[in-house]
N, C-alpha and C. Protein backbone atom coordinates (compact mmCIF):
# COMPACT_ATOMS: atom_id res chain seq x y z
N MET A 1 127.03 119.13 16.04
CA MET A 1 127.19 117.66 16.15
C MET A 1 125.68 117.27 16.19
N PRO A 2 125.47 115.96 15.87
CA PRO A 2 123.98 115.44 15.85
C PRO A 2 123.32 115.27 17.37
N GLN A 3 122.27 115.61 17.44
CA GLN A 3 121.59 115.34 18.78
C GLN A 3 121.38 113.85 19.05
N SER A 4 120.99 113.18 18.10
CA SER A 4 120.71 111.71 18.36
C SER A 4 121.83 110.86 17.93
N VAL A 5 122.77 110.48 18.95
CA VAL A 5 123.94 109.74 18.69
C VAL A 5 123.52 108.19 18.68
N LEU A 6 123.52 107.39 17.64
CA LEU A 6 123.08 106.11 17.67
C LEU A 6 124.32 105.09 17.80
N GLY A 7 125.45 105.35 17.78
CA GLY A 7 126.61 104.38 18.10
C GLY A 7 126.83 103.90 16.68
N LYS A 8 127.40 102.61 16.83
CA LYS A 8 127.93 101.83 15.76
C LYS A 8 126.88 101.20 14.76
N VAL A 9 125.67 100.89 15.37
CA VAL A 9 124.73 100.23 14.37
C VAL A 9 123.68 101.46 14.20
N PHE A 10 123.39 101.74 12.92
CA PHE A 10 122.35 102.66 12.62
C PHE A 10 121.28 102.06 12.13
N THR A 11 120.08 102.01 12.73
CA THR A 11 118.95 101.29 12.06
C THR A 11 117.83 102.37 11.79
N CYS A 12 117.14 101.95 10.65
CA CYS A 12 116.12 102.77 10.24
C CYS A 12 114.81 101.83 10.04
N LEU A 13 113.71 102.10 10.58
CA LEU A 13 112.77 101.42 10.55
C LEU A 13 111.64 101.93 9.48
N THR A 14 110.89 101.08 8.90
CA THR A 14 109.86 101.41 7.92
C THR A 14 110.31 102.39 6.91
N LEU A 15 111.55 101.99 6.16
CA LEU A 15 112.09 102.72 5.04
C LEU A 15 112.39 104.14 5.50
N GLN A 16 112.71 104.49 6.66
CA GLN A 16 113.11 105.70 6.98
C GLN A 16 114.60 105.55 7.40
N PHE A 17 115.46 106.18 6.62
CA PHE A 17 116.86 105.90 6.99
C PHE A 17 117.71 107.13 6.87
N ILE A 18 121.40 105.09 5.12
CA ILE A 18 122.65 105.13 4.66
C ILE A 18 123.31 104.10 3.96
N VAL A 19 139.19 103.91 -2.01
CA VAL A 19 139.01 104.00 -3.17
C VAL A 19 140.56 104.11 -3.67
N GLY A 20 142.60 103.71 -3.95
CA GLY A 20 143.51 104.06 -4.94
C GLY A 20 143.59 105.34 -5.56
N HIS A 21 142.74 105.76 -6.39
CA HIS A 21 143.23 106.98 -7.23
C HIS A 21 142.36 108.20 -6.73
N TYR A 22 142.97 109.21 -6.79
CA TYR A 22 142.57 110.45 -6.43
C TYR A 22 142.09 111.10 -7.85
N ILE A 23 140.72 111.65 -7.83
CA ILE A 23 140.27 112.35 -8.96
C ILE A 23 139.71 113.64 -8.29
N VAL A 24 139.98 114.73 -8.99
CA VAL A 24 139.44 116.07 -8.34
C VAL A 24 138.85 116.81 -9.59
N PHE A 25 137.58 117.03 -9.40
CA PHE A 25 136.97 118.10 -10.33
C PHE A 25 136.38 119.21 -9.50
N VAL A 26 136.33 120.17 -10.29
CA VAL A 26 135.70 121.49 -9.65
C VAL A 26 134.53 121.84 -10.29
N THR A 27 133.72 122.81 -9.59
CA THR A 27 132.39 123.32 -10.37
C THR A 27 132.80 124.20 -11.51
N SER A 28 132.14 124.52 -12.32
CA SER A 28 132.35 125.23 -13.56
C SER A 28 132.88 126.52 -13.30
N GLU A 29 132.61 127.22 -12.15
CA GLU A 29 133.32 128.62 -11.88
C GLU A 29 134.66 128.56 -11.65
N GLU A 30 135.12 127.49 -11.45
CA GLU A 30 136.63 127.26 -11.08
C GLU A 30 137.42 127.08 -12.28
N THR A 31 138.77 127.52 -12.11
CA THR A 31 139.48 127.15 -13.39
C THR A 31 140.51 125.96 -13.29
N ILE A 32 141.08 125.53 -14.26
CA ILE A 32 141.87 124.50 -14.35
C ILE A 32 143.25 124.69 -13.45
N ASP A 33 143.57 126.05 -13.34
CA ASP A 33 144.68 126.37 -12.42
C ASP A 33 144.21 126.09 -10.87
N HIS A 34 143.11 126.33 -10.70
CA HIS A 34 142.46 125.96 -9.29
C HIS A 34 142.58 124.61 -9.01
N VAL A 35 142.31 123.78 -10.16
CA VAL A 35 142.37 122.29 -9.69
C VAL A 35 143.74 121.81 -9.71
N LYS A 36 144.67 122.30 -10.57
CA LYS A 36 146.11 121.79 -10.31
C LYS A 36 146.76 122.17 -9.20
N LYS A 37 146.49 123.40 -8.76
CA LYS A 37 147.16 123.77 -7.59
C LYS A 37 146.37 123.15 -6.20
N LEU A 38 145.11 122.87 -6.28
CA LEU A 38 144.47 122.11 -5.15
C LEU A 38 145.15 120.59 -5.08
N TRP A 39 145.24 120.17 -6.32
CA TRP A 39 145.75 118.81 -6.41
C TRP A 39 147.22 118.63 -5.84
N GLN A 40 147.99 119.75 -6.24
CA GLN A 40 149.46 119.75 -5.69
C GLN A 40 149.54 119.96 -4.32
N ASP A 41 148.84 120.89 -3.93
CA ASP A 41 149.05 121.35 -2.52
C ASP A 41 148.53 120.37 -1.35
N ILE A 42 147.12 119.89 -1.74
CA ILE A 42 146.59 118.89 -0.78
C ILE A 42 146.72 117.54 -1.08
N PHE A 43 146.62 117.15 -2.17
CA PHE A 43 146.79 115.59 -2.36
C PHE A 43 148.35 115.22 -2.61
N THR A 44 149.27 116.03 -3.25
CA THR A 44 150.58 115.55 -3.47
C THR A 44 151.44 116.06 -2.21
N LYS A 45 151.59 117.36 -2.13
CA LYS A 45 152.70 118.04 -1.05
C LYS A 45 151.87 117.75 0.25
N GLY A 46 150.67 117.73 0.40
CA GLY A 46 149.92 117.74 1.80
C GLY A 46 149.82 116.26 2.18
N SER A 47 150.11 115.31 1.26
CA SER A 47 149.94 114.02 1.64
C SER A 47 148.71 113.44 2.18
N TYR A 48 147.66 114.01 1.65
CA TYR A 48 146.35 113.53 2.00
C TYR A 48 146.13 112.00 1.82
N ASN A 49 145.60 111.33 2.84
CA ASN A 49 145.53 109.96 2.76
C ASN A 49 144.04 109.55 3.02
N LYS A 50 143.45 109.06 2.10
CA LYS A 50 141.91 108.65 2.44
C LYS A 50 141.83 107.64 3.24
N PHE A 51 142.77 106.89 3.74
CA PHE A 51 142.52 105.69 4.62
C PHE A 51 142.81 106.12 5.97
N THR A 52 142.90 107.35 6.23
CA THR A 52 143.16 107.83 7.69
C THR A 52 141.88 108.82 8.00
N ARG A 53 141.19 108.44 9.27
CA ARG A 53 140.01 109.11 9.70
C ARG A 53 140.19 110.58 9.51
N PRO A 54 139.25 111.45 8.96
CA PRO A 54 139.30 112.77 8.78
C PRO A 54 139.28 113.76 9.94
N VAL A 55 140.22 113.44 10.97
CA VAL A 55 140.15 114.23 12.07
C VAL A 55 141.59 114.56 12.40
N LYS A 56 141.91 115.71 13.02
CA LYS A 56 143.28 116.22 13.48
C LYS A 56 143.42 115.40 14.84
N ASP A 57 142.60 115.16 15.77
CA ASP A 57 142.79 114.60 17.00
C ASP A 57 141.99 113.21 16.97
N HIS A 58 143.04 112.26 16.83
CA HIS A 58 142.38 110.82 16.63
C HIS A 58 141.51 110.39 17.87
N ASN A 59 141.36 111.04 19.03
CA ASN A 59 140.48 110.72 19.97
C ASN A 59 139.12 111.28 19.86
N THR A 60 139.06 111.99 18.70
CA THR A 60 137.67 112.62 18.46
C THR A 60 136.91 111.75 17.19
N PRO A 61 135.79 111.45 17.52
CA PRO A 61 134.96 110.83 16.48
C PRO A 61 134.67 111.51 15.32
N VAL A 62 134.34 110.95 14.24
CA VAL A 62 133.78 111.61 13.00
C VAL A 62 132.21 111.43 13.11
N PHE A 63 131.52 112.48 13.15
CA PHE A 63 129.99 112.47 13.13
C PHE A 63 129.48 112.58 11.66
N VAL A 64 128.84 111.49 11.30
CA VAL A 64 128.36 111.30 10.01
C VAL A 64 126.85 111.47 10.10
N GLU A 65 126.20 112.45 9.50
CA GLU A 65 124.69 112.50 9.37
C GLU A 65 124.21 111.85 8.19
N THR A 66 123.08 111.23 8.33
CA THR A 66 122.66 110.34 7.27
C THR A 66 121.14 110.44 7.05
N ARG A 67 120.74 110.33 5.67
CA ARG A 67 119.32 110.35 5.37
C ARG A 67 119.13 109.41 4.26
N LEU A 68 118.12 108.64 4.28
CA LEU A 68 117.74 107.71 3.15
C LEU A 68 116.77 108.51 2.20
N ASN A 69 117.00 108.42 0.97
CA ASN A 69 116.04 109.28 0.01
C ASN A 69 115.53 108.13 -0.93
N LEU A 70 114.37 107.47 -0.37
CA LEU A 70 113.77 106.50 -1.03
C LEU A 70 113.57 106.90 -2.45
N VAL A 71 113.75 105.92 -3.45
CA VAL A 71 113.17 106.25 -4.97
C VAL A 71 112.16 105.32 -5.08
N GLY A 72 112.16 104.26 -4.57
CA GLY A 72 111.09 103.23 -4.95
C GLY A 72 111.25 101.80 -4.47
N ILE A 73 110.17 101.11 -4.20
CA ILE A 73 110.01 99.83 -3.89
C ILE A 73 110.08 98.80 -5.04
N MET A 74 111.09 98.18 -5.20
CA MET A 74 111.06 97.14 -6.54
C MET A 74 110.39 96.01 -6.39
N GLU A 75 110.50 95.36 -5.18
CA GLU A 75 109.84 94.08 -4.99
C GLU A 75 109.58 93.84 -3.68
N ILE A 76 108.61 93.06 -3.18
CA ILE A 76 108.41 92.54 -2.12
C ILE A 76 107.96 91.13 -2.22
N ASN A 77 109.00 90.23 -1.56
CA ASN A 77 108.90 88.83 -1.91
C ASN A 77 108.63 88.18 -0.49
N VAL A 78 107.13 87.73 -0.43
CA VAL A 78 106.71 87.27 0.89
C VAL A 78 107.08 85.79 1.19
N VAL A 79 107.36 84.98 -0.01
CA VAL A 79 107.88 83.64 0.28
C VAL A 79 109.23 83.67 0.87
N GLU A 80 110.17 84.39 0.30
CA GLU A 80 111.54 84.53 0.49
C GLU A 80 111.84 85.53 1.88
N GLU A 81 110.72 86.28 2.10
CA GLU A 81 110.75 87.25 3.11
C GLU A 81 111.89 88.32 2.87
N ASN A 82 111.99 88.96 1.81
CA ASN A 82 112.91 90.05 1.63
C ASN A 82 112.08 91.35 0.65
N LEU A 83 112.83 92.40 0.96
CA LEU A 83 112.30 93.49 0.35
C LEU A 83 113.48 94.12 -0.48
N THR A 84 113.15 94.67 -1.68
CA THR A 84 114.01 95.22 -2.47
C THR A 84 113.68 96.61 -2.78
N THR A 85 114.48 97.67 -2.47
CA THR A 85 114.30 99.04 -2.61
C THR A 85 115.27 99.77 -3.35
N THR A 86 115.18 100.96 -3.98
CA THR A 86 116.26 101.74 -4.62
C THR A 86 116.29 103.08 -3.84
N ALA A 87 117.41 103.51 -3.54
CA ALA A 87 117.49 104.88 -2.64
C ALA A 87 118.80 105.34 -2.89
N SER A 88 118.87 106.62 -2.69
CA SER A 88 120.23 107.29 -2.49
C SER A 88 120.10 107.53 -1.00
N VAL A 89 121.42 107.62 -0.53
CA VAL A 89 121.75 107.78 0.73
C VAL A 89 122.66 109.19 1.05
N SER A 90 122.17 110.19 1.65
CA SER A 90 122.75 111.42 1.89
C SER A 90 123.71 111.23 3.13
N LEU A 91 125.09 111.36 2.95
CA LEU A 91 125.96 111.29 4.01
C LEU A 91 126.83 112.63 4.15
N ASN A 92 126.74 113.51 5.27
CA ASN A 92 127.47 114.59 5.61
C ASN A 92 128.42 114.48 6.64
N TRP A 93 129.71 114.94 6.47
CA TRP A 93 130.48 114.93 7.54
C TRP A 93 131.65 116.12 7.25
N ASN A 94 132.60 116.14 8.10
CA ASN A 94 133.67 117.15 8.04
C ASN A 94 135.00 116.42 7.98
N ASP A 95 135.89 116.94 7.17
CA ASP A 95 137.23 116.37 6.96
C ASP A 95 138.15 117.45 7.23
N ASP A 96 138.76 117.38 8.41
CA ASP A 96 139.75 118.42 9.02
C ASP A 96 140.94 118.63 8.04
N ASN A 97 141.32 117.51 7.24
CA ASN A 97 142.24 117.64 6.26
C ASN A 97 142.21 118.35 4.93
N LEU A 98 140.79 118.56 4.64
CA LEU A 98 140.33 119.23 3.55
C LEU A 98 139.85 120.42 3.61
N VAL A 99 140.67 121.42 4.22
CA VAL A 99 140.19 122.81 4.36
C VAL A 99 141.22 123.59 3.57
N TRP A 100 140.64 124.57 2.75
CA TRP A 100 141.63 125.50 2.00
C TRP A 100 140.89 126.67 1.88
N ASP A 101 141.90 127.69 1.52
CA ASP A 101 141.59 129.14 1.19
C ASP A 101 140.77 129.23 -0.29
N PRO A 102 139.45 129.42 -0.30
CA PRO A 102 138.53 129.43 -1.66
C PRO A 102 139.29 130.53 -2.59
N ASP A 103 139.91 131.64 -2.06
CA ASP A 103 140.38 132.58 -3.08
C ASP A 103 141.65 132.02 -3.81
N LEU A 104 142.25 130.90 -3.31
CA LEU A 104 143.32 130.28 -3.99
C LEU A 104 143.14 129.17 -4.88
N TYR A 105 141.95 128.40 -4.46
CA TYR A 105 141.53 127.16 -5.06
C TYR A 105 140.29 127.06 -5.58
N GLY A 106 139.33 127.92 -5.29
CA GLY A 106 137.97 127.86 -5.61
C GLY A 106 137.30 127.41 -4.32
N GLY A 107 135.97 127.26 -4.45
CA GLY A 107 135.29 126.86 -3.17
C GLY A 107 134.72 125.41 -3.11
N GLU A 108 134.82 124.63 -4.26
CA GLU A 108 134.21 123.23 -4.09
C GLU A 108 135.01 122.53 -5.18
N ALA A 109 135.14 121.19 -4.75
CA ALA A 109 135.68 120.15 -5.61
C ALA A 109 134.62 118.90 -5.39
N LYS A 110 135.17 117.95 -6.41
CA LYS A 110 134.39 116.53 -6.34
C LYS A 110 135.50 115.64 -6.41
N THR A 111 135.65 114.74 -5.47
CA THR A 111 136.82 114.08 -5.41
C THR A 111 136.54 112.65 -4.75
N GLU A 112 137.58 111.72 -4.70
CA GLU A 112 137.53 110.54 -3.79
C GLU A 112 138.37 110.81 -2.58
N VAL A 113 137.77 110.75 -1.37
CA VAL A 113 138.27 110.91 -0.27
C VAL A 113 137.83 109.83 0.90
N TRP A 114 138.17 109.99 2.04
CA TRP A 114 137.94 109.09 3.27
C TRP A 114 136.43 108.98 3.19
N THR A 115 135.84 107.80 3.22
CA THR A 115 134.39 107.62 3.50
C THR A 115 134.10 106.73 4.59
N PRO A 116 133.04 106.82 5.30
CA PRO A 116 132.76 105.88 6.32
C PRO A 116 132.61 104.53 5.75
N ASP A 117 133.13 103.49 6.28
CA ASP A 117 133.21 102.06 5.72
C ASP A 117 131.66 101.43 6.30
N MET A 118 130.77 101.58 5.43
CA MET A 118 129.32 101.19 5.77
C MET A 118 128.97 100.08 4.81
N ALA A 119 128.12 99.24 5.38
CA ALA A 119 127.36 98.26 4.60
C ALA A 119 126.11 97.87 5.19
N LEU A 120 125.21 97.29 4.25
CA LEU A 120 123.88 96.74 4.75
C LEU A 120 124.05 95.63 5.75
N ASP A 121 123.48 95.97 6.90
CA ASP A 121 123.67 94.77 7.98
C ASP A 121 122.68 93.67 7.83
N ASN A 122 121.51 94.00 7.34
CA ASN A 122 120.48 92.99 7.26
C ASN A 122 120.14 92.63 5.83
N GLY A 123 121.17 92.42 4.98
CA GLY A 123 121.08 92.16 3.58
C GLY A 123 120.62 90.89 3.35
N PHE A 124 120.00 90.60 2.21
CA PHE A 124 119.50 89.13 1.80
C PHE A 124 120.63 88.48 1.02
N THR A 125 121.30 89.22 0.38
CA THR A 125 122.54 88.50 -0.53
C THR A 125 123.73 89.06 0.20
N LYS A 126 124.91 88.77 -0.40
CA LYS A 126 126.06 89.18 0.15
C LYS A 126 126.40 90.42 0.46
N MET A 127 127.24 90.74 1.59
CA MET A 127 127.51 92.00 1.93
C MET A 127 128.53 92.75 1.16
N LYS A 128 128.25 93.86 0.77
CA LYS A 128 129.12 94.78 -0.03
C LYS A 128 129.06 96.24 0.63
N ALA A 129 130.32 96.81 0.49
CA ALA A 129 130.38 98.18 0.86
C ALA A 129 129.38 99.13 0.31
N LEU A 130 128.99 100.28 0.94
CA LEU A 130 128.03 101.13 0.46
C LEU A 130 128.68 102.11 -0.76
N GLY A 131 128.03 102.31 -1.64
CA GLY A 131 128.59 103.12 -2.59
C GLY A 131 129.67 102.55 -3.54
N ASP A 132 129.92 103.29 -4.54
CA ASP A 132 131.01 102.84 -5.68
C ASP A 132 132.04 104.00 -5.82
N SER A 133 133.15 103.34 -6.12
CA SER A 133 134.20 104.60 -6.22
C SER A 133 134.07 105.60 -7.39
N PHE A 134 133.32 105.40 -8.53
CA PHE A 134 132.88 106.30 -9.32
C PHE A 134 131.93 107.47 -8.95
N VAL A 135 131.38 107.26 -7.58
CA VAL A 135 130.48 108.49 -7.07
C VAL A 135 131.31 109.27 -6.43
N LEU A 136 131.65 110.38 -7.00
CA LEU A 136 132.56 111.24 -6.27
C LEU A 136 131.84 112.11 -5.06
N ILE A 137 132.78 112.69 -4.38
CA ILE A 137 132.11 113.31 -3.09
C ILE A 137 132.24 114.83 -3.52
N SER A 138 131.19 115.62 -2.96
CA SER A 138 131.44 117.06 -2.89
C SER A 138 132.03 117.61 -1.87
N VAL A 139 133.08 118.43 -1.98
CA VAL A 139 133.92 118.89 -0.89
C VAL A 139 133.77 120.32 -1.02
N LEU A 140 133.67 121.11 0.10
CA LEU A 140 133.57 122.52 0.07
C LEU A 140 134.79 122.92 0.91
N SER A 141 135.20 124.18 0.71
CA SER A 141 136.60 124.67 1.14
C SER A 141 136.68 124.59 2.57
N ASP A 142 135.55 124.47 3.54
CA ASP A 142 135.55 124.42 4.85
C ASP A 142 135.71 123.15 5.38
N GLY A 143 135.76 122.00 4.38
CA GLY A 143 135.87 120.68 4.88
C GLY A 143 134.76 120.04 4.93
N SER A 144 133.66 120.65 4.73
CA SER A 144 132.35 119.85 4.75
C SER A 144 132.20 118.91 3.51
N LEU A 145 131.59 117.67 3.62
CA LEU A 145 131.57 116.94 2.53
C LEU A 145 130.15 116.22 2.50
N LEU A 146 129.70 116.25 1.08
CA LEU A 146 128.45 115.43 0.96
C LEU A 146 128.62 114.29 -0.04
N TRP A 147 128.33 113.17 0.32
CA TRP A 147 128.41 111.97 -0.60
C TRP A 147 126.86 111.30 -0.67
N GLU A 148 126.54 111.17 -2.00
CA GLU A 148 125.21 110.61 -2.07
C GLU A 148 125.27 109.33 -3.17
N PRO A 149 125.61 108.17 -2.49
CA PRO A 149 125.67 106.98 -3.43
C PRO A 149 124.42 106.42 -3.47
N TYR A 150 123.99 105.89 -4.72
CA TYR A 150 122.74 105.23 -5.00
C TYR A 150 122.88 103.85 -4.89
N GLU A 151 121.88 103.22 -4.27
CA GLU A 151 121.94 101.65 -3.91
C GLU A 151 120.58 100.97 -4.16
N VAL A 152 120.75 99.76 -4.55
CA VAL A 152 119.74 98.79 -4.59
C VAL A 152 119.87 98.05 -3.27
N PHE A 153 118.91 98.20 -2.32
CA PHE A 153 119.00 97.39 -1.12
C PHE A 153 117.91 96.20 -1.15
N GLN A 154 118.65 95.03 -0.92
CA GLN A 154 117.82 93.84 -0.84
C GLN A 154 117.84 93.36 0.65
N THR A 155 116.85 93.61 1.47
CA THR A 155 116.98 93.30 2.90
C THR A 155 116.03 92.16 3.34
N LYS A 156 116.38 91.51 4.40
CA LYS A 156 115.56 90.44 5.20
C LYS A 156 114.48 91.19 5.81
N CYS A 157 113.30 90.53 5.72
CA CYS A 157 112.15 91.18 6.21
C CYS A 157 111.07 90.15 6.79
N THR A 158 111.06 89.95 7.96
CA THR A 158 110.10 88.94 8.35
C THR A 158 108.71 89.46 8.25
N MET A 159 107.78 88.64 7.51
CA MET A 159 106.60 89.07 7.15
C MET A 159 105.38 88.24 7.70
N ASP A 160 104.59 88.90 8.31
CA ASP A 160 103.10 88.20 8.88
C ASP A 160 102.09 88.51 7.90
N VAL A 161 101.72 87.31 7.11
CA VAL A 161 100.61 87.70 6.14
C VAL A 161 99.31 87.13 6.54
N GLU A 162 99.10 86.85 7.79
CA GLU A 162 97.92 86.41 8.40
C GLU A 162 96.48 87.22 7.94
N TYR A 163 96.67 88.48 7.90
CA TYR A 163 95.58 89.30 7.58
C TYR A 163 95.51 89.97 6.14
N VAL A 164 96.27 89.22 5.23
CA VAL A 164 96.35 89.73 3.85
C VAL A 164 94.67 89.81 3.33
N PRO A 165 94.30 90.72 2.60
CA PRO A 165 95.21 91.91 2.04
C PRO A 165 95.15 93.20 2.90
N VAL A 166 94.75 93.08 4.15
CA VAL A 166 94.96 94.33 4.97
C VAL A 166 95.89 94.26 6.02
N ASP A 167 96.98 93.59 5.66
CA ASP A 167 98.08 93.49 6.66
C ASP A 167 99.00 94.71 6.60
N LYS A 168 99.67 94.92 7.42
CA LYS A 168 100.75 95.94 7.42
C LYS A 168 102.14 95.43 7.81
N GLN A 169 103.23 95.69 7.04
CA GLN A 169 104.49 95.07 7.13
C GLN A 169 105.51 96.21 7.53
N THR A 170 106.41 96.01 8.37
CA THR A 170 107.38 96.78 8.74
C THR A 170 108.70 96.26 8.42
N CYS A 171 109.48 96.75 7.67
CA CYS A 171 110.83 96.34 7.15
C CYS A 171 112.00 97.37 7.58
N ALA A 172 113.00 96.82 8.27
CA ALA A 172 113.98 97.73 8.57
C ALA A 172 115.21 97.60 7.43
N ILE A 173 115.84 98.75 7.35
CA ILE A 173 117.00 98.81 6.42
C ILE A 173 118.26 99.20 7.40
N ASN A 174 119.10 98.17 7.86
CA ASN A 174 120.04 98.60 8.80
C ASN A 174 121.34 98.63 8.07
N VAL A 175 121.96 99.75 8.49
CA VAL A 175 123.39 100.16 7.87
C VAL A 175 124.37 100.21 9.00
N ARG A 176 125.36 99.61 8.93
CA ARG A 176 126.26 99.47 9.90
C ARG A 176 127.76 99.99 9.39
N VAL A 177 128.45 100.53 10.38
CA VAL A 177 129.93 100.83 10.09
C VAL A 177 130.68 99.56 10.61
N TRP A 178 131.46 98.97 9.76
CA TRP A 178 132.08 97.58 9.91
C TRP A 178 133.43 97.66 10.56
N THR A 179 134.39 98.44 10.24
CA THR A 179 135.73 98.24 10.56
C THR A 179 136.11 99.26 11.72
N SER A 180 135.49 100.38 11.63
CA SER A 180 135.65 101.47 12.74
C SER A 180 135.15 101.26 13.98
N GLU A 181 135.95 101.52 14.97
CA GLU A 181 135.24 101.31 16.40
C GLU A 181 134.22 102.30 16.62
N ILE A 182 133.40 102.02 17.76
CA ILE A 182 132.15 102.90 18.08
C ILE A 182 132.44 104.18 18.41
N GLU A 183 133.69 104.40 18.86
CA GLU A 183 134.04 105.80 19.36
C GLU A 183 134.81 106.34 18.16
N GLU A 184 134.96 105.93 16.98
CA GLU A 184 135.72 106.49 15.97
C GLU A 184 134.70 107.23 14.88
N VAL A 185 133.47 106.53 14.60
CA VAL A 185 132.63 106.97 13.77
C VAL A 185 131.15 106.94 14.41
N ILE A 186 130.58 107.94 14.45
CA ILE A 186 129.30 108.14 15.21
C ILE A 186 128.08 108.55 14.01
N MET A 187 127.10 107.77 13.85
CA MET A 187 126.03 108.02 12.91
C MET A 187 124.93 108.71 13.69
N GLY A 188 124.21 109.64 12.85
CA GLY A 188 123.13 110.49 13.20
C GLY A 188 122.25 110.61 12.10
N LEU A 189 121.00 111.12 12.42
CA LEU A 189 120.05 111.23 11.52
C LEU A 189 120.12 112.84 11.04
N LEU A 190 119.99 113.07 9.70
CA LEU A 190 119.91 114.34 9.09
C LEU A 190 118.33 114.70 9.15
N SER A 191 118.21 116.07 9.63
CA SER A 191 116.62 116.34 9.58
C SER A 191 116.28 116.82 8.40
């Protein structure tokens, strides 16, 4: 479990920072029989529900470890006070409902499952959920998941240009869990 529990709002300063249909793909070492059996046993017979938090005990929070992988700064608009960046966000957590015997199904799958309901909190334009449904999530047989959505973040950033060209700006990228309660989803930093 993460050492630094930040609660419902996860804030990262200075660019240090985070679906309907089931689709299952497996890595090349797995067979089509593994895919069919995994689909049938977990998603059909097992009644997996991506709208249910991925814990057996619903008094237990989901711990989501997060890291921002900055790709680039696209634009700094001093007049409108906003910053546009591109980044992928690495999110890791465990899903108690997605544990299987790798001898029966193979060791890894890529699919659509429960994801934390996250959005940019200090966005300059309209709010939208983090990630897109076409970005599949890597699931290992022990229930550990890795989701790496790629995003363009356009954030509000108050800028003091009094000392241009030797000024220094600090901009935050604030990502927040929106509909889950603070005790349901806890964000932490991946080291």
